[in-house]
Amino acid sequence: MLSSQIQKLNSTKPFSLLPPKPSLSSHGNTSSFPICYKQQKRLFPKKNPSLIVRASLIGKAISAIKDHTESISVKATVTVKVTVGGLISSIGITQPLEVLTDIIGKSLLLELVSAELDPSKYIYIYIYIYIERERERERERERALTETGLEKDTVKSYARILLGIHEPGEVKLEANFKVPDGFGEVGAVLIENEHNKEIFIESIVLEGFLNGPVTVSCNSWAHSKHDNPKKRIFFTNKSYLPAETPDGLKRLREEELENLRGNGQGERKSFERIYDYDVYNDLGDPDSSEDLARPVLGGKEHPYPRRCRTGRPRTEKDPLTESRSSDFYVPRDEAFAELKQASFGINTVKSLLHALVPTIETAIVDDKLGFPYFTAIDKLFDEGIELPKEVKKPWDEEFSRQTLAGLNPYGIELVTEWPLTSKLDPNVYGPPESAITKEIIEKEIRGFMTVEEALKQKRLFILDYHDILLPYVAKVRELEGTTLYGSRTMFFLVNDSTLRPVAIELTRPPIGGQPQWKQVFTPSFDATSCWLWRMAKAHALAHDSGIHQLVSHWLRTHCCVEPYIIAAHRQLSEMHPIFRLLHPHFRYTMEINALARQQLINAGGIIESTFSPGKYSMELSSVAYDKLWRFDKEALPDDLISRGMAVEDPTAKHGLKLTIEDYPFANDGLMLWDAIKQWVTDYVNHYYPEASKVASDNELQAWWEDVRTKGHEDKKDEPWWPVLKTQQDLIQCKAKELEATIDERNNDLKNTNIAGAGVVPYELLKPFSEPGVTGKGVPNSISI
């Protein structure tokens, strides 16, 4: 075909494709390649030598034509995961005809894509340029190359089911190919799924190549061509930086990213894999009730991270609010696997029943009442870990220990300024000075030292929820069945590890013509003071629990991470080494966040029904994002330093000296941090041996730009965002030996916060865990 086309061109007008005196003798007989080599007037522009076809290209073309006449046999084994419905369900068979087509191999088309370009097509390129673009500048050349399609033709074959040889839970399919000798390295596999339903492809293994098997780890869904006519692209396991992408894969690399970005239009369908941004405008349900209307989170009034766009229509009563539905879209690969979905559903129902049963009795009598008796509250905790029973710790001591080894070790911070003052507007919220005075503190520490000495020796610590809660006190108190204060809880470090609570301050701002009210409560022994101290602790614990769930857990862990996931899929190819580093740690996060919007953080949902701020809970998390969240303080070492819980010390382990030595969360967390950082450092330096590769990586820079300007748009102009210019910048942006060390600490009696009679060992950050609810084990991703 190549010869006949060139003959046709030569027959119309002879012209020179080569410099004078060409030599093709090394390429064998060229009689089937009748190009006129007679010296003619130069037709190519003299100053544009790139348009002249070189002899080497002609040689490659002849060699490629020869390669097309020889081939090798290659077998592809495709592993398909069986869904809960079994094989029939997993491949979407709806009619007997599809069973037949699967067995004979006519429902799943595979195409092998070469990582190399086709040299035999180069000659066409230059002829094309000469005839069609002779007078255009050099910048047109790249576009011309792309338009003519230099990629080698794909090699196609249908896959058929291998009956009777698959493992439990999976199905094997086989396809056989005749691959031309000169096809080169396989860089990708295209799949066209002709079933009526999507299928989950775990892997594709290609056998028969001289260099050994080629593995494609898919772990993804292949949509039905009836839903989307575009073929599904799966790249092989080899990673490439953008500039190092083989020529034969460059177009597919960009095409796949364009597919994942979508066009920002229309409502998303369940089979789609499109990642785009939107504000949190779907928490309210104004069409059902005015009481369920909620403000949009995201924008100037309520800054917030962005979520995945779903494109649902707006509500009738509020054009800013997106309507709710039974299913919230997440890109197909982000959805729970069926086993995870089933487990999540069962656990949710069990938890719901645990919460409902004690309240059903009182709901019959009066739906305004809470739990009927204290043992009903105890029943909520029937399922879980059996705690040590040898000795009961004093509640004040346990109250303090929980700040270092409990569920929210992120709240405690060192007191560095005295007296304590609020940063809120005193004209609105009243006098800023705290009622916790020097005299109160010194009385409670019984003359052990002065406040000034305690500050100097770093012995005063605080849970400070005063400024974040006080602006919502008046609003919350208008709600039925709840109340709120601003709170400060002070602790004194008795020795290197033991904290003791010394004062709790509760504050109410001016309301309804009444002036600001504040009172300090201290540990006491007479009946009235004792109950008041318990009441104050109950408020402080409620505030700490609420901030933990709304800020430490939901906001910092789930919500703020979603933009990184969206940006990674939009801007980093699946071939990118950084994408492959991050991807396992993104698993299920978007799905769990979508479920949270459905059931947990929505208007009238679990959070609003159980937390003190009620309907203002999510609005409060927006304030925390606005005032407290900054990327450069999210790394564990930086977080500890910002709270005064550690100082940089090059001589200390992990490069930090802890303010409280027995701080289990920090001790175990820093071990994990160092292990992860070392792994990431080695990985990054392997692909980026010099800083210039980081700065010139267009996908990496686009990802970081997407995170900052779209995912965290409301904070895009903050000065603290790092710039990705060096390997260290990139490393800053996310283990049996560790487990043994944690066990050793838990058995050391000098660590009074984690060891001793009646003390719960701190195992939350142990790297491994057996199945079930164990209170230990570090998950690979944020999925609960």
PDB file of C-alpha atoms in Angstrom, residues 438-585:
ATOM      1  CA  LYS A 438      -3.666  34.166  88.428  1.00  0.00           C
ATOM      2  CA  GLU A 439      -5.135  33.762  91.928  1.00  0.00           C
ATOM      3  CA  ILE A 440      -7.417  30.888  90.870  1.00  0.00           C
ATOM      4  CA  ILE A 441      -4.575  28.971  89.211  1.00  0.00           C
ATOM      5  CA  GLU A 442      -2.150  29.423  92.091  1.00  0.00           C
ATOM      6  CA  LYS A 443      -4.796  28.348  94.576  1.00  0.00           C
ATOM      7  CA  GLU A 444      -5.486  25.156  92.615  1.00  0.00           C
ATOM      8  CA  ILE A 445      -1.804  24.223  92.288  1.00  0.00           C
ATOM      9  CA  ARG A 446      -1.523  24.845  96.032  1.00  0.00           C
ATOM     10  CA  GLY A 447       1.461  27.150  95.989  1.00  0.00           C
ATOM     11  CA  PHE A 448       3.555  24.664  94.020  1.00  0.00           C
ATOM     12  CA  MET A 449       4.755  27.569  91.865  1.00  0.00           C
ATOM     13  CA  THR A 450       3.566  30.911  90.550  1.00  0.00           C
ATOM     14  CA  VAL A 451       1.737  31.324  87.247  1.00  0.00           C
ATOM     15  CA  GLU A 452       4.824  33.055  85.835  1.00  0.00           C
ATOM     16  CA  GLU A 453       6.999  30.088  86.808  1.00  0.00           C
ATOM     17  CA  ALA A 454       4.440  27.645  85.395  1.00  0.00           C
ATOM     18  CA  LEU A 455       4.454  29.514  82.077  1.00  0.00           C
ATOM     19  CA  LYS A 456       8.249  29.550  81.962  1.00  0.00           C
ATOM     20  CA  GLN A 457       8.477  25.827  82.739  1.00  0.00           C
ATOM     21  CA  LYS A 458       5.733  25.000  80.196  1.00  0.00           C
ATOM     22  CA  ARG A 459       3.325  23.495  82.723  1.00  0.00           C
ATOM     23  CA  LEU A 460       0.042  25.208  81.815  1.00  0.00           C
ATOM     24  CA  PHE A 461      -2.113  23.727  79.041  1.00  0.00           C
ATOM     25  CA  ILE A 462      -5.567  24.541  77.705  1.00  0.00           C
ATOM     26  CA  LEU A 463      -8.516  23.297  75.655  1.00  0.00           C
ATOM     27  CA  ASP A 464      -9.673  26.631  74.259  1.00  0.00           C
ATOM     28  CA  TYR A 465     -13.071  26.540  72.540  1.00  0.00           C
ATOM     29  CA  HIS A 466     -14.064  30.016  73.680  1.00  0.00           C
ATOM     30  CA  ASP A 467     -13.736  32.054  70.493  1.00  0.00           C
ATOM     31  CA  ILE A 468     -14.990  29.413  68.080  1.00  0.00           C
ATOM     32  CA  LEU A 469     -18.178  28.635  70.048  1.00  0.00           C
ATOM     33  CA  LEU A 470     -19.150  31.990  71.559  1.00  0.00           C
ATOM     34  CA  PRO A 471     -20.501  33.542  68.290  1.00  0.00           C
ATOM     35  CA  TYR A 472     -23.012  30.661  68.076  1.00  0.00           C
ATOM     36  CA  VAL A 473     -24.216  30.659  71.678  1.00  0.00           C
ATOM     37  CA  ALA A 474     -27.152  33.029  71.083  1.00  0.00           C
ATOM     38  CA  LYS A 475     -28.266  31.176  67.922  1.00  0.00           C
ATOM     39  CA  VAL A 476     -28.040  27.739  69.502  1.00  0.00           C
ATOM     40  CA  ARG A 477     -29.957  28.824  72.589  1.00  0.00           C
ATOM     41  CA  GLU A 478     -32.916  29.672  70.368  1.00  0.00           C
ATOM     42  CA  LEU A 479     -33.144  25.983  69.407  1.00  0.00           C
ATOM     43  CA  GLU A 480     -35.312  23.670  71.453  1.00  0.00           C
ATOM     44  CA  GLY A 481     -33.650  21.141  73.723  1.00  0.00           C
ATOM     45  CA  THR A 482     -30.045  22.341  73.615  1.00  0.00           C
ATOM     46  CA  THR A 483     -27.715  24.995  74.986  1.00  0.00           C
ATOM     47  CA  LEU A 484     -24.162  26.206  74.449  1.00  0.00           C
ATOM     48  CA  TYR A 485     -21.351  28.179  76.084  1.00  0.00           C
ATOM     49  CA  GLY A 486     -17.908  29.278  75.099  1.00  0.00           C
ATOM     50  CA  SER A 487     -15.416  27.269  77.166  1.00  0.00           C
ATOM     51  CA  ARG A 488     -11.812  27.191  78.353  1.00  0.00           C
ATOM     52  CA  THR A 489     -10.368  24.252  80.299  1.00  0.00           C
ATOM     53  CA  MET A 490      -7.025  24.701  82.063  1.00  0.00           C
ATOM     54  CA  PHE A 491      -4.604  21.895  83.010  1.00  0.00           C
ATOM     55  CA  PHE A 492      -1.444  21.825  85.087  1.00  0.00           C
ATOM     56  CA  LEU A 493       1.412  19.429  84.290  1.00  0.00           C
ATOM     57  CA  VAL A 494       2.197  17.783  87.630  1.00  0.00           C
ATOM     58  CA  ASN A 495       5.232  15.842  86.358  1.00  0.00           C
ATOM     59  CA  ASP A 496       6.589  14.898  82.951  1.00  0.00           C
ATOM     60  CA  SER A 497       3.416  13.071  81.980  1.00  0.00           C
ATOM     61  CA  THR A 498       0.432  13.708  84.254  1.00  0.00           C
ATOM     62  CA  LEU A 499      -2.004  16.548  83.647  1.00  0.00           C
ATOM     63  CA  ARG A 500      -4.502  17.706  86.254  1.00  0.00           C
ATOM     64  CA  PRO A 501      -7.548  19.907  85.490  1.00  0.00           C
ATOM     65  CA  VAL A 502      -7.496  23.107  87.544  1.00  0.00           C
ATOM     66  CA  ALA A 503     -10.283  25.296  86.104  1.00  0.00           C
ATOM     67  CA  ILE A 504     -13.123  25.367  83.578  1.00  0.00           C
ATOM     68  CA  GLU A 505     -14.575  28.668  82.397  1.00  0.00           C
ATOM     69  CA  LEU A 506     -18.030  28.827  80.776  1.00  0.00           C
ATOM     70  CA  THR A 507     -19.065  32.048  79.026  1.00  0.00           C
ATOM     71  CA  ARG A 508     -22.338  33.373  77.626  1.00  0.00           C
ATOM     72  CA  PRO A 509     -22.250  36.538  75.482  1.00  0.00           C
ATOM     73  CA  PRO A 510     -24.715  39.425  75.920  1.00  0.00           C
ATOM     74  CA  ILE A 511     -28.197  38.123  75.045  1.00  0.00           C
ATOM     75  CA  GLY A 512     -31.581  39.801  75.145  1.00  0.00           C
ATOM     76  CA  GLY A 513     -30.379  42.895  76.959  1.00  0.00           C
ATOM     77  CA  GLN A 514     -28.485  40.882  79.573  1.00  0.00           C
ATOM     78  CA  PRO A 515     -24.732  41.500  79.928  1.00  0.00           C
ATOM     79  CA  GLN A 516     -22.044  38.906  79.312  1.00  0.00           C
ATOM     80  CA  TRP A 517     -21.998  36.106  81.888  1.00  0.00           C
ATOM     81  CA  LYS A 518     -18.956  33.995  82.740  1.00  0.00           C
ATOM     82  CA  GLN A 519     -18.045  31.727  85.618  1.00  0.00           C
ATOM     83  CA  VAL A 520     -15.023  29.628  86.588  1.00  0.00           C
ATOM     84  CA  PHE A 521     -15.507  26.163  88.102  1.00  0.00           C
ATOM     85  CA  THR A 522     -12.787  24.301  89.999  1.00  0.00           C
ATOM     86  CA  PRO A 523     -12.442  20.829  91.560  1.00  0.00           C
ATOM     87  CA  SER A 524     -14.248  20.855  94.905  1.00  0.00           C
ATOM     88  CA  PHE A 525     -15.448  18.497  97.623  1.00  0.00           C
ATOM     89  CA  ASP A 526     -18.685  19.933  99.038  1.00  0.00           C
ATOM     90  CA  ALA A 527     -21.834  18.559  97.435  1.00  0.00           C
ATOM     91  CA  THR A 528     -22.937  21.645  95.494  1.00  0.00           C
ATOM     92  CA  SER A 529     -19.471  22.556  94.184  1.00  0.00           C
ATOM     93  CA  CYS A 530     -18.803  18.949  93.301  1.00  0.00           C
ATOM     94  CA  TRP A 531     -21.925  18.756  91.117  1.00  0.00           C
ATOM     95  CA  LEU A 532     -21.149  22.125  89.529  1.00  0.00           C
ATOM     96  CA  TRP A 533     -17.646  20.846  88.685  1.00  0.00           C
ATOM     97  CA  ARG A 534     -19.130  17.728  87.122  1.00  0.00           C
ATOM     98  CA  MET A 535     -21.572  19.865  85.138  1.00  0.00           C
ATOM     99  CA  ALA A 536     -18.707  22.061  83.889  1.00  0.00           C
ATOM    100  CA  LYS A 537     -16.736  18.970  82.848  1.00  0.00           C
ATOM    101  CA  ALA A 538     -19.794  17.647  81.004  1.00  0.00           C
ATOM    102  CA  HIS A 539     -19.990  20.875  78.984  1.00  0.00           C
ATOM    103  CA  ALA A 540     -16.233  20.855  78.321  1.00  0.00           C
ATOM    104  CA  LEU A 541     -16.359  17.217  77.177  1.00  0.00           C
ATOM    105  CA  ALA A 542     -19.368  17.903  74.941  1.00  0.00           C
ATOM    106  CA  HIS A 543     -17.491  20.793  73.340  1.00  0.00           C
ATOM    107  CA  ASP A 544     -14.353  18.700  72.894  1.00  0.00           C
ATOM    108  CA  SER A 545     -16.330  15.818  71.403  1.00  0.00           C
ATOM    109  CA  GLY A 546     -18.170  18.126  69.017  1.00  0.00           C
ATOM    110  CA  ILE A 547     -14.985  19.885  67.872  1.00  0.00           C
ATOM    111  CA  HIS A 548     -13.317  16.510  67.440  1.00  0.00           C
ATOM    112  CA  GLN A 549     -16.047  15.215  65.147  1.00  0.00           C
ATOM    113  CA  LEU A 550     -16.766  18.440  63.252  1.00  0.00           C
ATOM    114  CA  VAL A 551     -13.225  19.793  62.912  1.00  0.00           C
ATOM    115  CA  SER A 552     -10.539  17.196  63.639  1.00  0.00           C
ATOM    116  CA  HIS A 553     -12.454  14.331  62.019  1.00  0.00           C
ATOM    117  CA  TRP A 554     -14.886  15.618  59.391  1.00  0.00           C
ATOM    118  CA  LEU A 555     -13.233  18.867  58.313  1.00  0.00           C
ATOM    119  CA  ARG A 556      -9.523  18.137  58.550  1.00  0.00           C
ATOM    120  CA  THR A 557      -9.616  14.426  57.716  1.00  0.00           C
ATOM    121  CA  HIS A 558     -12.471  13.982  55.224  1.00  0.00           C
ATOM    122  CA  CYS A 559     -13.570  17.299  53.810  1.00  0.00           C
ATOM    123  CA  CYS A 560     -10.191  18.983  53.247  1.00  0.00           C
ATOM    124  CA  VAL A 561      -8.747  15.870  51.589  1.00  0.00           C
ATOM    125  CA  GLU A 562     -11.435  15.455  48.908  1.00  0.00           C
ATOM    126  CA  PRO A 563     -10.061  18.304  46.728  1.00  0.00           C
ATOM    127  CA  TYR A 564      -6.683  16.531  46.548  1.00  0.00           C
ATOM    128  CA  ILE A 565      -8.400  13.390  45.274  1.00  0.00           C
ATOM    129  CA  ILE A 566     -10.441  15.266  42.669  1.00  0.00           C
ATOM    130  CA  ALA A 567      -7.401  17.237  41.486  1.00  0.00           C
ATOM    131  CA  ALA A 568      -5.242  14.096  41.259  1.00  0.00           C
ATOM    132  CA  HIS A 569      -7.696  12.399  38.888  1.00  0.00           C
ATOM    133  CA  ARG A 570      -8.162  15.571  36.844  1.00  0.00           C
ATOM    134  CA  GLN A 571      -4.499  16.438  36.365  1.00  0.00           C
ATOM    135  CA  LEU A 572      -2.298  13.392  37.071  1.00  0.00           C
ATOM    136  CA  SER A 573      -2.330  10.563  34.569  1.00  0.00           C
ATOM    137  CA  GLU A 574      -2.707   7.046  35.894  1.00  0.00           C
ATOM    138  CA  MET A 575       0.812   6.544  34.514  1.00  0.00           C
ATOM    139  CA  HIS A 576       2.174   9.323  36.729  1.00  0.00           C
ATOM    140  CA  PRO A 577       4.339   7.970  39.578  1.00  0.00           C
ATOM    141  CA  ILE A 578       2.880  10.442  42.087  1.00  0.00           C
ATOM    142  CA  PHE A 579      -0.650   9.365  41.190  1.00  0.00           C
ATOM    143  CA  ARG A 580       0.339   5.752  41.785  1.00  0.00           C
ATOM    144  CA  LEU A 581       1.885   6.726  45.113  1.00  0.00           C
ATOM    145  CA  LEU A 582      -1.251   8.539  46.307  1.00  0.00           C
ATOM    146  CA  HIS A 583      -4.036   6.486  44.786  1.00  0.00           C
ATOM    147  CA  PRO A 584      -4.246   3.648  47.371  1.00  0.00           C
ATOM    148  CA  HIS A 585      -4.668   6.257  50.105  1.00  0.00           C
TER     149      HIS A 585
END
